[in-house]
C-alpha positions as a LaTeX table, in Angstrom:
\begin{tabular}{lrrr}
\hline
Residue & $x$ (\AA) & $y$ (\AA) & $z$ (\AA) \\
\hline
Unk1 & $-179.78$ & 197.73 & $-21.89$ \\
Unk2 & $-180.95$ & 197.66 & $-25.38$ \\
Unk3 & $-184.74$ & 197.34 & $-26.03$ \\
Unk4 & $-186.30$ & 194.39 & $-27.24$ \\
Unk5 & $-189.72$ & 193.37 & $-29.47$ \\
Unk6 & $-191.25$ & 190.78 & $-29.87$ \\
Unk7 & $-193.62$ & 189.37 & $-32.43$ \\
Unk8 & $-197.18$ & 190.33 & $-32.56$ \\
Unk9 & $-199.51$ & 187.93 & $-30.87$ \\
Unk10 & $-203.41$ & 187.63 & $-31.14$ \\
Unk11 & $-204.73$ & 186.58 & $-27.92$ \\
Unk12 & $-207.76$ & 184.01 & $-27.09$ \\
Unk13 & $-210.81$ & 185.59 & $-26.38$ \\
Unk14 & $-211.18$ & 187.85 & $-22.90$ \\
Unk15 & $-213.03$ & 190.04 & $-20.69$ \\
Unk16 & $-212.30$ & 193.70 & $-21.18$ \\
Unk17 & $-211.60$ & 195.88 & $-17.97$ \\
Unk18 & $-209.84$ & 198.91 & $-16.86$ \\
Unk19 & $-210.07$ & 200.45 & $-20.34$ \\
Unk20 & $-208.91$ & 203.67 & $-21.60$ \\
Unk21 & $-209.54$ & 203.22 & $-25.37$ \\
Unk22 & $-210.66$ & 206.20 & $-26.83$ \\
Unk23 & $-209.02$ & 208.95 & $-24.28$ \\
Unk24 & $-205.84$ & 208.57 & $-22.39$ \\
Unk25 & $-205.15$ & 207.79 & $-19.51$ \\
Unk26 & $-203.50$ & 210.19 & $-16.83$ \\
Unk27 & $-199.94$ & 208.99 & $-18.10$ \\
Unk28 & $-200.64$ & 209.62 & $-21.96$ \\
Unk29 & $-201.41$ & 206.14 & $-22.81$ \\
Unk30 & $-204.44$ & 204.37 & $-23.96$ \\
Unk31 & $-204.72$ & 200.79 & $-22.45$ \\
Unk32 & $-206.52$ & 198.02 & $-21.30$ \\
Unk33 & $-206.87$ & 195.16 & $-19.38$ \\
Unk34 & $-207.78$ & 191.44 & $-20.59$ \\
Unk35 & $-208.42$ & 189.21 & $-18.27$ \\
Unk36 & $-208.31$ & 185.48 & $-19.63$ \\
Unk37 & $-210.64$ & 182.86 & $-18.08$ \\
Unk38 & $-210.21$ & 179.75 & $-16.44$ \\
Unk39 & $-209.00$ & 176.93 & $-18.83$ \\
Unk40 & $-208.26$ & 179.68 & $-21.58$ \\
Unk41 & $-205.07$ & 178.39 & $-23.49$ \\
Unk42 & $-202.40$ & 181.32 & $-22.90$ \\
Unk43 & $-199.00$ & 179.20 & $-23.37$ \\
Unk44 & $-198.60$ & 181.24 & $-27.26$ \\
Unk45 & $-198.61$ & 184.38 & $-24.66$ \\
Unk46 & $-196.48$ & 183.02 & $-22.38$ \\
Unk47 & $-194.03$ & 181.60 & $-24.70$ \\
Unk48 & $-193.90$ & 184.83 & $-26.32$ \\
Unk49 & $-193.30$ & 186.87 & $-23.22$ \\
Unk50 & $-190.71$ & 184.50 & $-22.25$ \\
Unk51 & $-188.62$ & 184.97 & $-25.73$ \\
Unk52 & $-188.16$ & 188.36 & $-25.62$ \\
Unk53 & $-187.16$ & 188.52 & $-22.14$ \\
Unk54 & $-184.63$ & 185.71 & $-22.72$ \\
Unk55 & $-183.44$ & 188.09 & $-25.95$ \\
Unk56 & $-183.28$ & 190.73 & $-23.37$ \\
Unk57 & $-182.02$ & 189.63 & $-20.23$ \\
Unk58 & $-180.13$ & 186.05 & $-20.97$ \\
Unk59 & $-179.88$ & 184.25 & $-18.08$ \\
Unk60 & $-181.82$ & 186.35 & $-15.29$ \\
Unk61 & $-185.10$ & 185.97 & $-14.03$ \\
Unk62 & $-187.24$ & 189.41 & $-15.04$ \\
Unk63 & $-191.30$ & 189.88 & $-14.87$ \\
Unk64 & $-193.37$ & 188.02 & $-17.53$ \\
Unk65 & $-195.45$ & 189.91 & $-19.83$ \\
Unk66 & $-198.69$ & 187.23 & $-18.86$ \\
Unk67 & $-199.96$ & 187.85 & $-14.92$ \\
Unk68 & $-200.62$ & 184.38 & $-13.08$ \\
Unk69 & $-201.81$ & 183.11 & $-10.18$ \\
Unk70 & $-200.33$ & 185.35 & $-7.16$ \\
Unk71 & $-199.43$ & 188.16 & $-9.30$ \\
Unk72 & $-203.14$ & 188.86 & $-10.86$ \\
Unk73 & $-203.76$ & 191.25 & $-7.59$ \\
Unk74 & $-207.14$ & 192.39 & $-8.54$ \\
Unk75 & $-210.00$ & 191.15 & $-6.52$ \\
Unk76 & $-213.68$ & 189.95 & $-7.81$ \\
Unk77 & $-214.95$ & 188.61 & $-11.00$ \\
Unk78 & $-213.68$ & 187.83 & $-13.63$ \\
Unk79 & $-210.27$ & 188.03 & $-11.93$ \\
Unk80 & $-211.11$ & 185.88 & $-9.43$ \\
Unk81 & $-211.20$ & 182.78 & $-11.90$ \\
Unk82 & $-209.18$ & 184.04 & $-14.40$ \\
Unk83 & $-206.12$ & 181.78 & $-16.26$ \\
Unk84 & $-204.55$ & 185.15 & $-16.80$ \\
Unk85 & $-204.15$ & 188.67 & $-17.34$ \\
Unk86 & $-202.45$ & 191.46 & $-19.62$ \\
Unk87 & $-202.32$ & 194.87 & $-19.65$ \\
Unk88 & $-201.10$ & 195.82 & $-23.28$ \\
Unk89 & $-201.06$ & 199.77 & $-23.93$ \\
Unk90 & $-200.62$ & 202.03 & $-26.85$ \\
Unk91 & $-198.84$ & 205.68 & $-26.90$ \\
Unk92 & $-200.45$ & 208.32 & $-28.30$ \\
Unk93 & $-200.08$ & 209.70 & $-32.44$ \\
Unk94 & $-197.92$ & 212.74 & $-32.50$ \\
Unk95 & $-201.32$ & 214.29 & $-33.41$ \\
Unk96 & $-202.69$ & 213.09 & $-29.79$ \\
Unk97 & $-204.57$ & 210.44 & $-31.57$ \\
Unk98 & $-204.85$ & 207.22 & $-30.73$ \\
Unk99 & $-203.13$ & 204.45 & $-32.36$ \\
Unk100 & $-205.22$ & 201.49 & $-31.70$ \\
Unk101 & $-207.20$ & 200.11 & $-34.67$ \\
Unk102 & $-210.35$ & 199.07 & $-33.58$ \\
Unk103 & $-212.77$ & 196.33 & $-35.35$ \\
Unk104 & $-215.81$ & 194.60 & $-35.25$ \\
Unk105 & $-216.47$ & 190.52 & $-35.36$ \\
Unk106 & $-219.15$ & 190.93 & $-38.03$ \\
Unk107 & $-216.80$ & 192.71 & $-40.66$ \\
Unk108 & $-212.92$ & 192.17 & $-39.53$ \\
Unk109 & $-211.84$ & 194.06 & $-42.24$ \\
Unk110 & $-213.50$ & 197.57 & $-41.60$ \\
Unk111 & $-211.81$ & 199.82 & $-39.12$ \\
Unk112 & $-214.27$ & 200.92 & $-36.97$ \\
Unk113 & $-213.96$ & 204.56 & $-36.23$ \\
Unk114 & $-213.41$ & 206.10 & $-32.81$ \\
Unk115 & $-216.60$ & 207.44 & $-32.06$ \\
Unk116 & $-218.00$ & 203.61 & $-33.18$ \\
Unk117 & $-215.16$ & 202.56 & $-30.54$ \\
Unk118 & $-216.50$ & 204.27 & $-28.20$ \\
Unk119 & $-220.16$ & 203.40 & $-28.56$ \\
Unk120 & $-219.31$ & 199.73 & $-28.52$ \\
Unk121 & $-216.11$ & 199.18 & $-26.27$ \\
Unk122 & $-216.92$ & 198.71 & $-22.73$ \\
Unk123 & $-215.44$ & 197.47 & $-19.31$ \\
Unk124 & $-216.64$ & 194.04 & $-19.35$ \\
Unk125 & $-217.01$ & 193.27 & $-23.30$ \\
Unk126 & $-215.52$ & 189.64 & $-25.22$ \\
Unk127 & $-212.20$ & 191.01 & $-26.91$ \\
Unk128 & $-209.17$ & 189.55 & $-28.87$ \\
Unk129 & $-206.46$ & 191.42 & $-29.31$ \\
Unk130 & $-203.08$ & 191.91 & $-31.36$ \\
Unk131 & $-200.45$ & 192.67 & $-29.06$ \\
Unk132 & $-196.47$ & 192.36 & $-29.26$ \\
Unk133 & $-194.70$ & 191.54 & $-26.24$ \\
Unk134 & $-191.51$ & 194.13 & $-25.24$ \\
Unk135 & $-188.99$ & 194.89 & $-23.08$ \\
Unk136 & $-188.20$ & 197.32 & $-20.22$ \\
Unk137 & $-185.69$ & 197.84 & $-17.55$ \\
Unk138 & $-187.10$ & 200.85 & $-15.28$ \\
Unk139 & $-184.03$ & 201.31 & $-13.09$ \\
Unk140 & $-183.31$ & 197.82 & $-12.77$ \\
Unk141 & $-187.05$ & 196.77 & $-12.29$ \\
Unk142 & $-187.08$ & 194.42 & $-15.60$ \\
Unk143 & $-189.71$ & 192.66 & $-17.08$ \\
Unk144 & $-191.78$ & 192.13 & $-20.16$ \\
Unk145 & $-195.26$ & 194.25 & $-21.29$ \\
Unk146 & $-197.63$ & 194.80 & $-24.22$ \\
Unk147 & $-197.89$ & 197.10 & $-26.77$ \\
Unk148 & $-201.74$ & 196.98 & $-27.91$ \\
Unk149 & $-201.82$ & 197.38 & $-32.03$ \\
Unk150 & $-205.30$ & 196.49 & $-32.70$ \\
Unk151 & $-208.98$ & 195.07 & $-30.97$ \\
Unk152 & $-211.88$ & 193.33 & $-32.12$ \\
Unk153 & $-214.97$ & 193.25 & $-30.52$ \\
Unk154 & $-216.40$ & 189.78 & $-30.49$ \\
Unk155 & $-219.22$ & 189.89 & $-28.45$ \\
Unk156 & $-220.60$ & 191.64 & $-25.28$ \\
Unk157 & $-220.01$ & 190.64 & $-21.80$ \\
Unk158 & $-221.32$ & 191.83 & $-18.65$ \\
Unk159 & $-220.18$ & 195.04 & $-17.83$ \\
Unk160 & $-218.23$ & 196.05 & $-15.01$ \\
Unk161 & $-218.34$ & 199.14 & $-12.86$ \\
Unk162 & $-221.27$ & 200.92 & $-14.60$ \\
Unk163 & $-224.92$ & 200.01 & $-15.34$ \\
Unk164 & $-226.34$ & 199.23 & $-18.84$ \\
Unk165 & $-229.01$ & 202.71 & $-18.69$ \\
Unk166 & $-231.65$ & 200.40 & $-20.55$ \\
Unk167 & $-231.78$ & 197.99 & $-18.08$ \\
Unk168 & $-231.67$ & 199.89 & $-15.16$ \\
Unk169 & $-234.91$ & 202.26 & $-16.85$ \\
Unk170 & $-236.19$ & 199.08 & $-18.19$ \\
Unk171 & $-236.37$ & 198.02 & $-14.11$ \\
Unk172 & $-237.48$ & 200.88 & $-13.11$ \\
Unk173 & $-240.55$ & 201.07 & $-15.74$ \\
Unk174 & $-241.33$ & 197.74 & $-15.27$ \\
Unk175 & $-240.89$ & 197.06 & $-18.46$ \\
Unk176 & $-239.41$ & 194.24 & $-20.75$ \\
Unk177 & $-235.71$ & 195.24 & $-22.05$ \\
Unk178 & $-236.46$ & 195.24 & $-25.50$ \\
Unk179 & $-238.90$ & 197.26 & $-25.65$ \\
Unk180 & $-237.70$ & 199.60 & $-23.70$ \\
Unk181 & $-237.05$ & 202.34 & $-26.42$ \\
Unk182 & $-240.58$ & 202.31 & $-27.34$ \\
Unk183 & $-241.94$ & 202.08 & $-24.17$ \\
Unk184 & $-239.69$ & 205.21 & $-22.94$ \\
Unk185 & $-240.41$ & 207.40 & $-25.91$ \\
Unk186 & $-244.50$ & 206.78 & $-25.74$ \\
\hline
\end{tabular}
C-alpha cells in the first residue's frame, strides 16, 4: 500500500494537552494533542482526513484523522465537551532536533526558538496549528493521522496536570498574583 499526503491544514483554535514539544517522546516523536471545543468548526479537518484516505484506500472504510464523539476516549475537561480531537506528531531532525516551528500570536513571522518554546508551551495553552493529514496501514490497521509542521501560541489556557508555581506561592503567601515576584523577592 503506497503512502499518501495530504495538504497542509491550519486548524481552529484548541486546547493543548499531552505535549511533547521540545523533547521526544519515548517513541522518538514530538507530539501533541488538540482538543477542539464544543461548536468549534472542524469539517476543513474532516474533509481533509477523509480525502486522503479515499486517495488511499478507495472504497473501504479506514480510521479518520479527526477523533469524534465515541472515539475521543479521554476522560475530564476539556475532552469532556470537546467537538474534536487530533494528535498530529513530528519525527525527529537527523540531528535529533526537532522539526516543529514554533511561533508566537504577537509576531507570526518570528520563529520562536526552542528554549522560548519551552518557556511558553504548556499542557492546557490556546494553539493553532499547521498540520497535513497522512496515511498508514500498520498491518492492516488503516487509518489517517497528522504530521505537525508548525504551532502558534495564541493565548494561554488553563493548564492541565501541573500547577502555575506563582499561583500556588501567591496562595500560599497570601498574596495578590501579580505581585507576587516582588512580594517573594522582599
Amino acid at each position: 500500500m503506497s503512502f499518501q499526503k495530504g495538504e497542509q491544514v491550519i486548524t481552529p483554535q484548541a486546547v493543548m494537552c499531552f505535549s511533547y514539544l521540545t523533547s521526544p517522546d519515548d517513541k522518538g516523536k514530538f507530539r501533541a494533542e488538540l482538543v477542539f471545543a464544543e461548536g468549534t468548526d472542524i469539517a476543513g479537518m474532516q474533509a481533509a482526513s477523509d480525502a486522503v484516505s479515499k486517495l488511499a484506500f478507495p472504497g473501504k472504510k479506514t480510521k479518520s484523522g479527526v477523533l469524534t464523539g465515541e472515539r475521543i476516549t479521554t476522560s475530564g475537561e476539556p475532552h469532556d465537551s470537546a467537538e474534536g480531537v487530533i494528535r498530529p506528531w513530528s519525527k525527529a531532525k537527523p540531528d535529533g532536533e526537532c522539526g516543529i516551528v514554533f511561533r508566537h500570536i504577537k509576531d507570526v513571522r518570528q520563529k520562536l526558538s526552542a528554549d522560548e518554546a519551552r518557556k511558553l508551551f504548556y499542557d492546557g495553552c490556546i494553539v493553532r496549528a499547521s498540520v497535513t493529514p497522512f496515511s498508514y496501514d500498520n498491518d492492516g490497521n488503516k487509518g489517517v493521522s497528522w504530521f505537525l509542521n508548525e504551532i502558534l501560541f495564541v493565548d494561554d489556557g488553563n493548564r492541565i496536570g501541573g500547577s502555575d508555581a506563582a499561583s500556588a506561592f501567591a496562595d500560599a503567601c497570601g498574596i495578590e498574583e501579580e505581585d507576587v515576584v516582588d512580594s517573594l523577592l522582599s
